[in-house]
Short mmCIF file of C-alpha atoms in Angstrom, two decimals:
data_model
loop_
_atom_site.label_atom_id
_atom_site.label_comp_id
_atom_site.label_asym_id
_atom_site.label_seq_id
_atom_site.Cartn_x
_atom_site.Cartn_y
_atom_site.Cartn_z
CA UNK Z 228 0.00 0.00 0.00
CA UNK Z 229 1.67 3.12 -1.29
CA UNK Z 230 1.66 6.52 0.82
CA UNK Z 231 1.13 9.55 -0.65
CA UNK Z 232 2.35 11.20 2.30
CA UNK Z 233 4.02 14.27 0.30
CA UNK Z 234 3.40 13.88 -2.65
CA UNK Z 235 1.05 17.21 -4.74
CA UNK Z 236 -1.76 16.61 -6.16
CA UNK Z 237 -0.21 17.45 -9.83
CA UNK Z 238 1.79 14.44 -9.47
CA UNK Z 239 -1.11 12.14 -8.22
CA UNK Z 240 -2.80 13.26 -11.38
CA UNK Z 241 -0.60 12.45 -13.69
CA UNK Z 242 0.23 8.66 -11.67
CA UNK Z 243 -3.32 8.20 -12.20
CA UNK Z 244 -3.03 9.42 -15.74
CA UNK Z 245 -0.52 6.39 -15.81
CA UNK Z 246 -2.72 4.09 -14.50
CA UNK Z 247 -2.12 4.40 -10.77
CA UNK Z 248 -5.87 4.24 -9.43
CA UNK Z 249 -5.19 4.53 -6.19
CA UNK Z 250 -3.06 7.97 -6.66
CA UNK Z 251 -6.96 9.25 -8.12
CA UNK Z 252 -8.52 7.81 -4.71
CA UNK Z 253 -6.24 9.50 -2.62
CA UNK Z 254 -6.76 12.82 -5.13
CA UNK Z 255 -10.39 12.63 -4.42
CA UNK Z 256 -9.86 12.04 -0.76
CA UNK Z 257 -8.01 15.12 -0.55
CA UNK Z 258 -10.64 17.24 -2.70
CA UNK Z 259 -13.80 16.16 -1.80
CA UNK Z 260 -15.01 18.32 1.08
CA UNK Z 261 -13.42 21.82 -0.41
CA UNK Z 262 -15.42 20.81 -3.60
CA UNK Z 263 -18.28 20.16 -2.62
CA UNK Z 264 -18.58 23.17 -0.43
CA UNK Z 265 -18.33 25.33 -3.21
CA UNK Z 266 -20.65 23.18 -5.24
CA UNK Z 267 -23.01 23.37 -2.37
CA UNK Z 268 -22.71 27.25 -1.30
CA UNK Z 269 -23.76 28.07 -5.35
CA UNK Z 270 -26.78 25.39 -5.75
CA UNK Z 271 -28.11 25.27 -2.16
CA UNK Z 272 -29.42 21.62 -2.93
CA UNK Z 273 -27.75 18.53 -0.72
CA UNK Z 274 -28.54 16.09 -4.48
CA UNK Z 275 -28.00 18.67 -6.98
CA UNK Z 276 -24.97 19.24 -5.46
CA UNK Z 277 -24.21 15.45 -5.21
CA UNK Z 278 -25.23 15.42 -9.07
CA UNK Z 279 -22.86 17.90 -9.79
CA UNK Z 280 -19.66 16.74 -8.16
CA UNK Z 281 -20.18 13.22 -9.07
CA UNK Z 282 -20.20 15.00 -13.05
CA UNK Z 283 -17.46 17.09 -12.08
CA UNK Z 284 -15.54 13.98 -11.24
CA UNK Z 285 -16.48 12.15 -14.05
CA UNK Z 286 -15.42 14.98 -16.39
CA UNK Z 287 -12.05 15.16 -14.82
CA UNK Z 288 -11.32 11.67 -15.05
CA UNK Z 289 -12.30 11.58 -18.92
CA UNK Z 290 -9.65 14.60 -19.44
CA UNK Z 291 -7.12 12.96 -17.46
CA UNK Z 292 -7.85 9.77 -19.38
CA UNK Z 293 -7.48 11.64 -22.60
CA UNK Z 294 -4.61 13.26 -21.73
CA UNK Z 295 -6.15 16.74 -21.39
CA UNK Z 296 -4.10 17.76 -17.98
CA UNK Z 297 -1.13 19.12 -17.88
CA UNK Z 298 1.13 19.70 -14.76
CA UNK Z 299 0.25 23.53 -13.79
CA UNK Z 300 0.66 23.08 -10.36
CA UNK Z 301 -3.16 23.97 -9.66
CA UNK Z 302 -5.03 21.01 -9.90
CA UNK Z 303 -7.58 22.32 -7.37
CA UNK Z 304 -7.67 24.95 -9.68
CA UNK Z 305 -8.23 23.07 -12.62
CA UNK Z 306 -10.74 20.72 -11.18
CA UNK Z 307 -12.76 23.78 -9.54
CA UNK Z 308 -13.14 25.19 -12.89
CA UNK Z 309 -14.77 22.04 -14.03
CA UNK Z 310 -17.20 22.05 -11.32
CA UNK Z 311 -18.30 25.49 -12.43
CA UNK Z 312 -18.61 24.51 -15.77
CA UNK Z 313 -21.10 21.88 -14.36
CA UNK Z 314 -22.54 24.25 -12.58
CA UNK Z 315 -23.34 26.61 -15.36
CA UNK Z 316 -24.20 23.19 -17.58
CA UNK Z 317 -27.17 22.52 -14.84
CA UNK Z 318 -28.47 26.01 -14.97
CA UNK Z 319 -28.70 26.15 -18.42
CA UNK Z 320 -30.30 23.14 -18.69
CA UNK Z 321 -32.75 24.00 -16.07
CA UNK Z 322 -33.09 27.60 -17.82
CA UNK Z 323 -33.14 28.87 -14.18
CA UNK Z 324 -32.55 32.96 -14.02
CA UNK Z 325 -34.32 32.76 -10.50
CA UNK Z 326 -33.13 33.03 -7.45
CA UNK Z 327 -32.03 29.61 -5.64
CA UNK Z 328 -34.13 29.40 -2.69
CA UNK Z 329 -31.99 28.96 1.11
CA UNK Z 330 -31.29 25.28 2.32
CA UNK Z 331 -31.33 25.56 5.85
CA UNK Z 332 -28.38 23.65 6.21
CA UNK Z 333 -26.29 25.82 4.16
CA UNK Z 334 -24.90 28.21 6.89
CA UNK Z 335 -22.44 30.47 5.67
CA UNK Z 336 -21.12 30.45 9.40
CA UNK Z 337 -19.73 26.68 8.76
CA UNK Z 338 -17.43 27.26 5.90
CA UNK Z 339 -14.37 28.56 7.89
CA UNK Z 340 -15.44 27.39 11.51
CA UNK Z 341 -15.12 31.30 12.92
CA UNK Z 342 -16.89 31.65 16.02
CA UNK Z 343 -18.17 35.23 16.87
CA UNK Z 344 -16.20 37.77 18.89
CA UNK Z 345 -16.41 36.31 22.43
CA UNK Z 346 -16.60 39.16 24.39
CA UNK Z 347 -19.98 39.06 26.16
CA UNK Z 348 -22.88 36.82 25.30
CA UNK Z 349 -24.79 40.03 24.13
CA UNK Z 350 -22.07 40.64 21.64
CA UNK Z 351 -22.20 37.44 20.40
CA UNK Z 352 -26.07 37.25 20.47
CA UNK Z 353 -25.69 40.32 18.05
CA UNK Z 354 -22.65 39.54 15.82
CA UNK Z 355 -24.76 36.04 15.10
CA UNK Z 356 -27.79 38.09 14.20
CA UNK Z 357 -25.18 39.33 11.65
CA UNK Z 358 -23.77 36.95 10.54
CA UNK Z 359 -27.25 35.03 9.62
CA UNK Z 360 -28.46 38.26 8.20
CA UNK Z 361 -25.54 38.33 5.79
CA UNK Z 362 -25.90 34.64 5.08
CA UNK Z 363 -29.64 35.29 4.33
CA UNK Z 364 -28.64 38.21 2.01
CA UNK Z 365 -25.95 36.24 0.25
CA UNK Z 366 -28.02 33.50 -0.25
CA UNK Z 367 -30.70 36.39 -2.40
CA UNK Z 368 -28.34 37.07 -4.75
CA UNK Z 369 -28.43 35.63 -8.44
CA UNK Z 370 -25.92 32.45 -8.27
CA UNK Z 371 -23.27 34.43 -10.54
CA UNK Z 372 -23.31 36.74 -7.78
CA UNK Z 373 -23.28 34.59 -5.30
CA UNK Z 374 -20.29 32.38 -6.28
CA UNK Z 375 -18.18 35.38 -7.22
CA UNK Z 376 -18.44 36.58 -3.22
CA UNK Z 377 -17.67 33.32 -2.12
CA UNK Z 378 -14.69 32.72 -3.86
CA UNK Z 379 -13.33 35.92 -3.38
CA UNK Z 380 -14.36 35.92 0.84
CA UNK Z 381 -14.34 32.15 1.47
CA UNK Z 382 -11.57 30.79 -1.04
CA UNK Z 383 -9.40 34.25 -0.70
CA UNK Z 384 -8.81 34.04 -4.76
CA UNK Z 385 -7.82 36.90 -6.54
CA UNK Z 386 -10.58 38.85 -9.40
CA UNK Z 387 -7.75 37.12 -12.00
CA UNK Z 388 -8.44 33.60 -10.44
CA UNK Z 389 -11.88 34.10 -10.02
CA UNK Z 390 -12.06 35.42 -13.97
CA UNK Z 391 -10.19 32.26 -14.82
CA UNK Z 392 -12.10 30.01 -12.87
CA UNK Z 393 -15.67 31.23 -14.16
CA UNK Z 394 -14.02 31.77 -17.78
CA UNK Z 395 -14.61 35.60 -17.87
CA UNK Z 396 -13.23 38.88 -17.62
CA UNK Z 397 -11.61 40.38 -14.94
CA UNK Z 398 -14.08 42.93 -15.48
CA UNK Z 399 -16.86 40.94 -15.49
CA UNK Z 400 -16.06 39.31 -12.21
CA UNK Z 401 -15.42 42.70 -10.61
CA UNK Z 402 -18.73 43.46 -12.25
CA UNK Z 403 -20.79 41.00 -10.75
CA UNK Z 404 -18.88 41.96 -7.39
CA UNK Z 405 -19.65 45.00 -7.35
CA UNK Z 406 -23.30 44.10 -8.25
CA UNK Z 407 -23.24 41.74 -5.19
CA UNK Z 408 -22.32 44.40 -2.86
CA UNK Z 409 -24.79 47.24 -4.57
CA UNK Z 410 -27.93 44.34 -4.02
CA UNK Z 411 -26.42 43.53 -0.73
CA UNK Z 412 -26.46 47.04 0.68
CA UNK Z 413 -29.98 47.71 -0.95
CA UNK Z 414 -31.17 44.89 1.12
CA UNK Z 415 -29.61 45.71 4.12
CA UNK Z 416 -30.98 48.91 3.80
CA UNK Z 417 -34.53 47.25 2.37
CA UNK Z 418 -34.62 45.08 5.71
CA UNK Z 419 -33.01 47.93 8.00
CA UNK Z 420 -30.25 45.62 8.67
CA UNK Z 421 -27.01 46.67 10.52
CA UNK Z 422 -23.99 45.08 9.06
CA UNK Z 423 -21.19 46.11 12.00
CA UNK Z 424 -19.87 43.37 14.34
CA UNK Z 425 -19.42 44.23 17.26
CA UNK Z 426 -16.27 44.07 19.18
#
């Protein structure tokens, strides 16, 4: 049984691209939850979202198998782009312009683990009123929107990555990020929501 201890996920694709199968295991192993999470955080549907990775796995391995990766050195990367691709291939075929109604168990609170400031428990009592406010708000916007503010807050890429990833401009991703925080302030200010933690 061969550890992988070590060894980047560039180089498990390509051992599995030479017919190591357990190099793809361990690849999966390592990408599963992160993957998911974003597939999850732009549906807001537990089997849609199962749908979609499971294609988005199934795609990779058919490029890998056809020799359609090449070492970049981002095979997260690579592989999150094709789960957006799926994602935009399962909104087009549900023609859905609409806004993705909120899965309970999609808190935005989970995806780093932060905890409130833990001052006193009124402070925290209000900073979670936030924080589900915001989640509520985030989960309004149109899924283009949506997915733009969580890879730029959640996954910490850059407007370049993010315009790579979702295979347009720069200036379209600022776009839609500066449309997400326009519709977010309107409905903070629709709802008479305050957005400050406190500290």
């Amino acid at each position: 049984m061969k550890n992988f201890e070590g060894v980047t996920d560039e180089s498990l694709a390509l051992l599995y691209v030479q017919g190591n199968n357990r190099a793809f295991d361990e690849l999966l192993n390592r990408s599963q939850t992160k993957l998911f999470t974003y597939i999850m955080f732009v549906v807001h549907d537990h089997d849609i979202a199962d749908d979609i990775f499971q294609d988005t796995f199934v795609k990779a391995i058919t490029k890998l198998q056809n020799g359609l990766y090449t070492n970049s050195g981002k095979f997260m990367f690579w592989l999150t782009r094709i789960a957006h691709n799926c994602i935009m291939d399962w909104y087009r075929a549900q023609q859905a312009s609409h806004i993705v109604e909120v899965n309970k168990d999609n808190d935005i609170q989970n995806l780093k683990g932060a905890t409130p400031i833990d001052i006193c428990r009124e402070t925290e009592m209000v900073n979670n009123q936030v924080l589900r406010d915001i989640k509520k708000m985030v989960d309004a916007l149109p899924a283009p929107q949506r997915e733009v503010v969580y890879m730029r807050y959640y996954q910490e890429l850059s407007f370049k990555e993010i315009a790579e990833l979702t295979g347009v401009s720069i200036n379209t991703a600022l776009g839609r990020m500066r449309y997400a925080l326009i519709n977010l302030r309107h409905l903070a200010k629709e709802n008479k929501i305050e957005l400050a933690l406190c500290g």
